[in-house]
Amino acid sequence: MGSLAAVLRHPDDLYPLLKLKMASRQAEKQIPPEPHWAFCYSMLHKVSRSFALVIQQLGTDLRNAVCIFYLVLRALDTVEDDTSIPTDVKVPILIAFHRHVYDREWRFSCGTKEYKVLMDQFHHVSTAFLELGKGYQDAIEDITKRMGAGMAKFICKEVESIDDYDEYCYYVAGLVGLGLSKLFYASGTEDLAPDSLSNSMGLFLQKTNIIRDYLEDINEIPKCRMFWPREIWSKYVNKLEDLKYEENSDKAVQCLNDMVTNALMHVEDCLNYMSALRDHAIFRFCAIPQIMAIGTLALCYNNIEVFRGVVKMRRGLTAKVIDRTNNMTDVYLAFYDFSNILKPKINKNDPNATKTLSRVEAIQKACMDSGVLNKRKSYIIQSELRHSSTMIVIFFIILAIIFSYLSSTRASK
Ligand code: IN0
């Protein structure tokens, strides 16, 4: 019912939504016949619906490597996330995970729902991993080793300073960027990107997730998980969980805006990383999550709902991003538009207003300097405005028809 209302409100979502649904069905039909690859690809579809589609569009060898990399990381994440595993059991698993991927016999049951299935049948992932080219295996092993060690370090360490926050995000997401850049390079289609830019790609995504998932993480049972750095939240409240209480709403929103401003710092690096990509499928694979992230930040900024429930881009807008992201012009337009949505939400009384505004303006300048902005109208948001005015016109036409029908029936009586 909710999705019907959303489509009625945004009728131009319908076509990209249908296209996404059909592409999804098509991709699910193309699951490989070998049982281990069949398991890996159907698992990929279960754990990440729209992202799986974009992975599916990569060339065969790279696609297989990214699929396995994604599942190995999800498995590592499942061990890290499972708050019911005692620390003395968890830490050695995280540290040795890069060796487990070579062992078809290894198994450790944890997690819930589809993640439990992934862990219980991890031998399929190991079997598929062992069929990858050596260049891909080495890259996945190296990143898994560094990430597992980093996660183990943070099991007993809180995220206190902004440096800790950047370090934690480097382990869980920046390293994913470094790993993906290595996989792209190993595929022979891309140059090796600088580590600092690859890191920023991961940090921008992960910081957006951490901001969006505040409530889910704080309410985690049996133990809450805290990733917002004390150095930021302690300026506003005494305890991180105080942000969710209604009496602290003003402080909560200021703290949220501080976090968003911090995340925006990585945007220029991300734009530089994406502008160097040459392969169309790799480009889409990288650009779609980045556009989703800036869209999510624009939605979350100054929005108390982050502390009340789930704030997510609607499915129709996600479908549009997947349908219409093809080149750097699309990326600059999307970043420009989403920062234009955020900009008027900056309240001059917010303690970080000047800083946020200068970040937003720097992003907009980077987009403008690309020289492509005047060539084309926005590809997502302008069409939203155009369609809402179309809807108003249609509404008045229907009203006029009803009115004339009623007047004619009254006249004939
Ligand atoms: C990712 C990233 C990802 C994609 C492309 C390039 C990247 C470069 C650097 C770092 C990460 C990069 O993208 C996914 C996106 C994703 O999973 N989206 C979810 C939606 C959601 O809200 O979670 C979906 O279901 O579609 C991502 O978030 N991460 C990820 C993990 C592994 C790989 Cl191989 C690529 C997770 C994270 C923590 C941000 C790195």
Coordinates of C-alpha atoms in Angstrom, one line a residue, residues 99-259:
R99 CA 43.3 -18.4 5.9
H100 CA 39.8 -19.9 6.3
V101 CA 38.9 -18.8 2.7
Y102 CA 41.4 -21.4 1.4
D103 CA 39.9 -24.2 3.6
R104 CA 36.8 -26.0 2.1
E105 CA 36.3 -27.8 5.5
W106 CA 36.1 -24.6 7.6
R107 CA 32.7 -23.6 9.1
F108 CA 31.5 -21.4 11.9
S109 CA 27.8 -21.0 12.6
C110 CA 26.7 -17.5 13.6
G111 CA 24.5 -14.7 12.4
T112 CA 20.8 -14.8 11.6
K113 CA 18.5 -15.3 8.6
E114 CA 20.4 -15.3 5.3
Y115 CA 23.7 -14.6 7.0
K116 CA 23.4 -17.8 9.0
V117 CA 22.9 -19.7 5.7
L118 CA 26.0 -18.0 4.3
M119 CA 28.0 -19.0 7.4
D120 CA 26.6 -22.6 7.5
Q121 CA 27.4 -23.2 3.8
F122 CA 30.6 -21.2 3.6
H123 CA 32.3 -24.1 1.9
H124 CA 30.6 -23.0 -1.4
V125 CA 32.3 -19.6 -1.1
S126 CA 35.7 -21.2 -0.4
T127 CA 35.2 -23.6 -3.4
A128 CA 34.4 -20.7 -5.7
F129 CA 37.3 -18.6 -4.2
L130 CA 39.8 -21.4 -5.1
E131 CA 38.7 -21.2 -8.8
L132 CA 39.5 -17.4 -9.1
G133 CA 42.7 -16.3 -10.8
K134 CA 45.8 -15.9 -8.5
G135 CA 45.8 -12.0 -8.9
Y136 CA 42.2 -11.9 -7.6
Q137 CA 42.8 -14.5 -4.8
D138 CA 45.9 -12.5 -3.5
A139 CA 44.0 -9.2 -3.4
I140 CA 41.0 -10.8 -1.5
E141 CA 43.4 -12.6 0.9
D142 CA 45.4 -9.4 1.6
I143 CA 42.4 -7.2 2.3
T144 CA 40.6 -9.9 4.4
K145 CA 43.8 -10.2 6.5
R146 CA 44.1 -6.5 7.1
M147 CA 40.4 -6.0 7.7
G148 CA 40.1 -9.0 10.2
A149 CA 43.0 -7.6 12.2
G150 CA 41.5 -4.1 12.2
M151 CA 38.1 -5.4 13.3
A152 CA 39.7 -7.5 16.1
K153 CA 41.5 -4.3 17.3
F154 CA 38.2 -2.4 17.5
I155 CA 36.3 -5.3 19.4
C156 CA 37.7 -4.0 22.6
K157 CA 38.2 -0.4 21.6
E158 CA 35.6 2.4 21.5
V159 CA 35.5 5.0 18.8
E160 CA 36.6 8.0 20.8
S161 CA 38.3 10.5 18.5
I162 CA 37.6 11.5 14.9
D163 CA 40.9 9.8 14.1
D164 CA 39.6 6.5 15.6
Y165 CA 36.4 7.0 13.5
D166 CA 38.5 7.3 10.3
E167 CA 40.6 4.4 11.4
Y168 CA 37.6 2.1 12.0
C169 CA 36.0 3.1 8.7
Y170 CA 39.3 2.5 7.0
Y171 CA 39.3 -1.1 8.3
V172 CA 35.7 -1.9 7.4
A173 CA 35.2 0.1 4.2
G174 CA 38.4 2.0 3.1
L175 CA 40.1 -1.4 2.7
V176 CA 37.2 -2.5 0.5
G177 CA 38.0 0.4 -1.7
L178 CA 41.7 -0.6 -1.8
G179 CA 40.7 -4.2 -2.6
L180 CA 38.3 -3.3 -5.4
S181 CA 40.9 -1.0 -7.0
K182 CA 43.3 -4.0 -6.9
L183 CA 40.6 -6.3 -8.5
F184 CA 39.9 -3.7 -11.2
Y185 CA 43.6 -3.5 -12.0
A186 CA 43.9 -7.3 -12.0
S187 CA 41.1 -7.4 -14.6
G188 CA 43.3 -5.4 -16.9
T189 CA 40.7 -2.7 -17.6
E190 CA 41.7 0.0 -15.1
D191 CA 44.9 1.7 -13.8
L192 CA 45.7 1.2 -10.1
A193 CA 44.0 4.0 -8.2
P194 CA 45.8 5.8 -5.4
D195 CA 45.1 4.3 -2.0
S196 CA 43.9 7.6 -0.5
L197 CA 41.2 8.0 -3.2
S198 CA 40.1 4.3 -2.9
N199 CA 39.9 4.8 0.9
S200 CA 37.7 7.9 0.6
M201 CA 35.3 5.9 -1.6
G202 CA 34.7 3.5 1.2
L203 CA 34.7 6.1 4.0
F204 CA 32.0 8.1 2.3
L205 CA 29.7 5.1 2.0
Q206 CA 30.5 3.8 5.5
K207 CA 30.0 7.1 7.2
T208 CA 26.7 7.5 5.5
N209 CA 25.6 4.1 6.7
I210 CA 26.8 4.9 10.3
I211 CA 24.8 8.1 10.3
R212 CA 21.6 6.5 8.8
D213 CA 21.7 3.5 11.1
Y214 CA 22.1 5.4 14.4
L215 CA 18.8 4.0 15.9
E216 CA 19.2 0.4 14.6
D217 CA 22.8 0.2 16.0
I218 CA 21.9 1.8 19.4
N219 CA 18.9 -0.5 19.8
E220 CA 20.9 -3.6 18.9
I221 CA 20.2 -6.6 21.2
P222 CA 21.9 -8.0 23.4
K223 CA 24.5 -5.2 23.2
C224 CA 24.2 -1.8 21.5
R225 CA 26.9 -0.9 18.9
M226 CA 28.3 2.6 18.8
F227 CA 30.2 4.0 15.9
W228 CA 29.6 7.8 16.3
P229 CA 32.8 9.2 17.7
R230 CA 32.7 10.6 21.2
E231 CA 34.7 13.6 20.1
I232 CA 31.6 14.7 18.1
W233 CA 28.6 13.6 20.2
S234 CA 30.1 14.7 23.5
K235 CA 29.7 18.3 22.3
Y236 CA 26.0 17.8 22.4
V237 CA 25.0 15.1 25.0
N238 CA 26.5 13.1 27.9
K239 CA 25.7 9.7 26.5
L240 CA 25.3 8.7 22.8
E241 CA 21.9 7.1 23.5
D242 CA 20.6 10.4 24.9
L243 CA 20.3 11.6 21.2
K244 CA 17.2 9.4 20.8
Y245 CA 15.2 11.1 23.6
E246 CA 12.7 13.7 22.5
E247 CA 13.9 16.3 25.1
N248 CA 17.3 16.3 23.3
S249 CA 15.9 16.8 19.8
D250 CA 17.7 20.1 19.1
K251 CA 21.1 18.8 20.3
A252 CA 20.5 15.5 18.4
V253 CA 19.9 17.3 15.1
Q254 CA 23.0 19.5 15.6
C255 CA 25.1 16.4 16.3
L256 CA 23.7 14.7 13.2
N257 CA 24.5 17.8 11.1
D258 CA 28.1 17.7 12.5
M259 CA 28.4 14.0 11.4

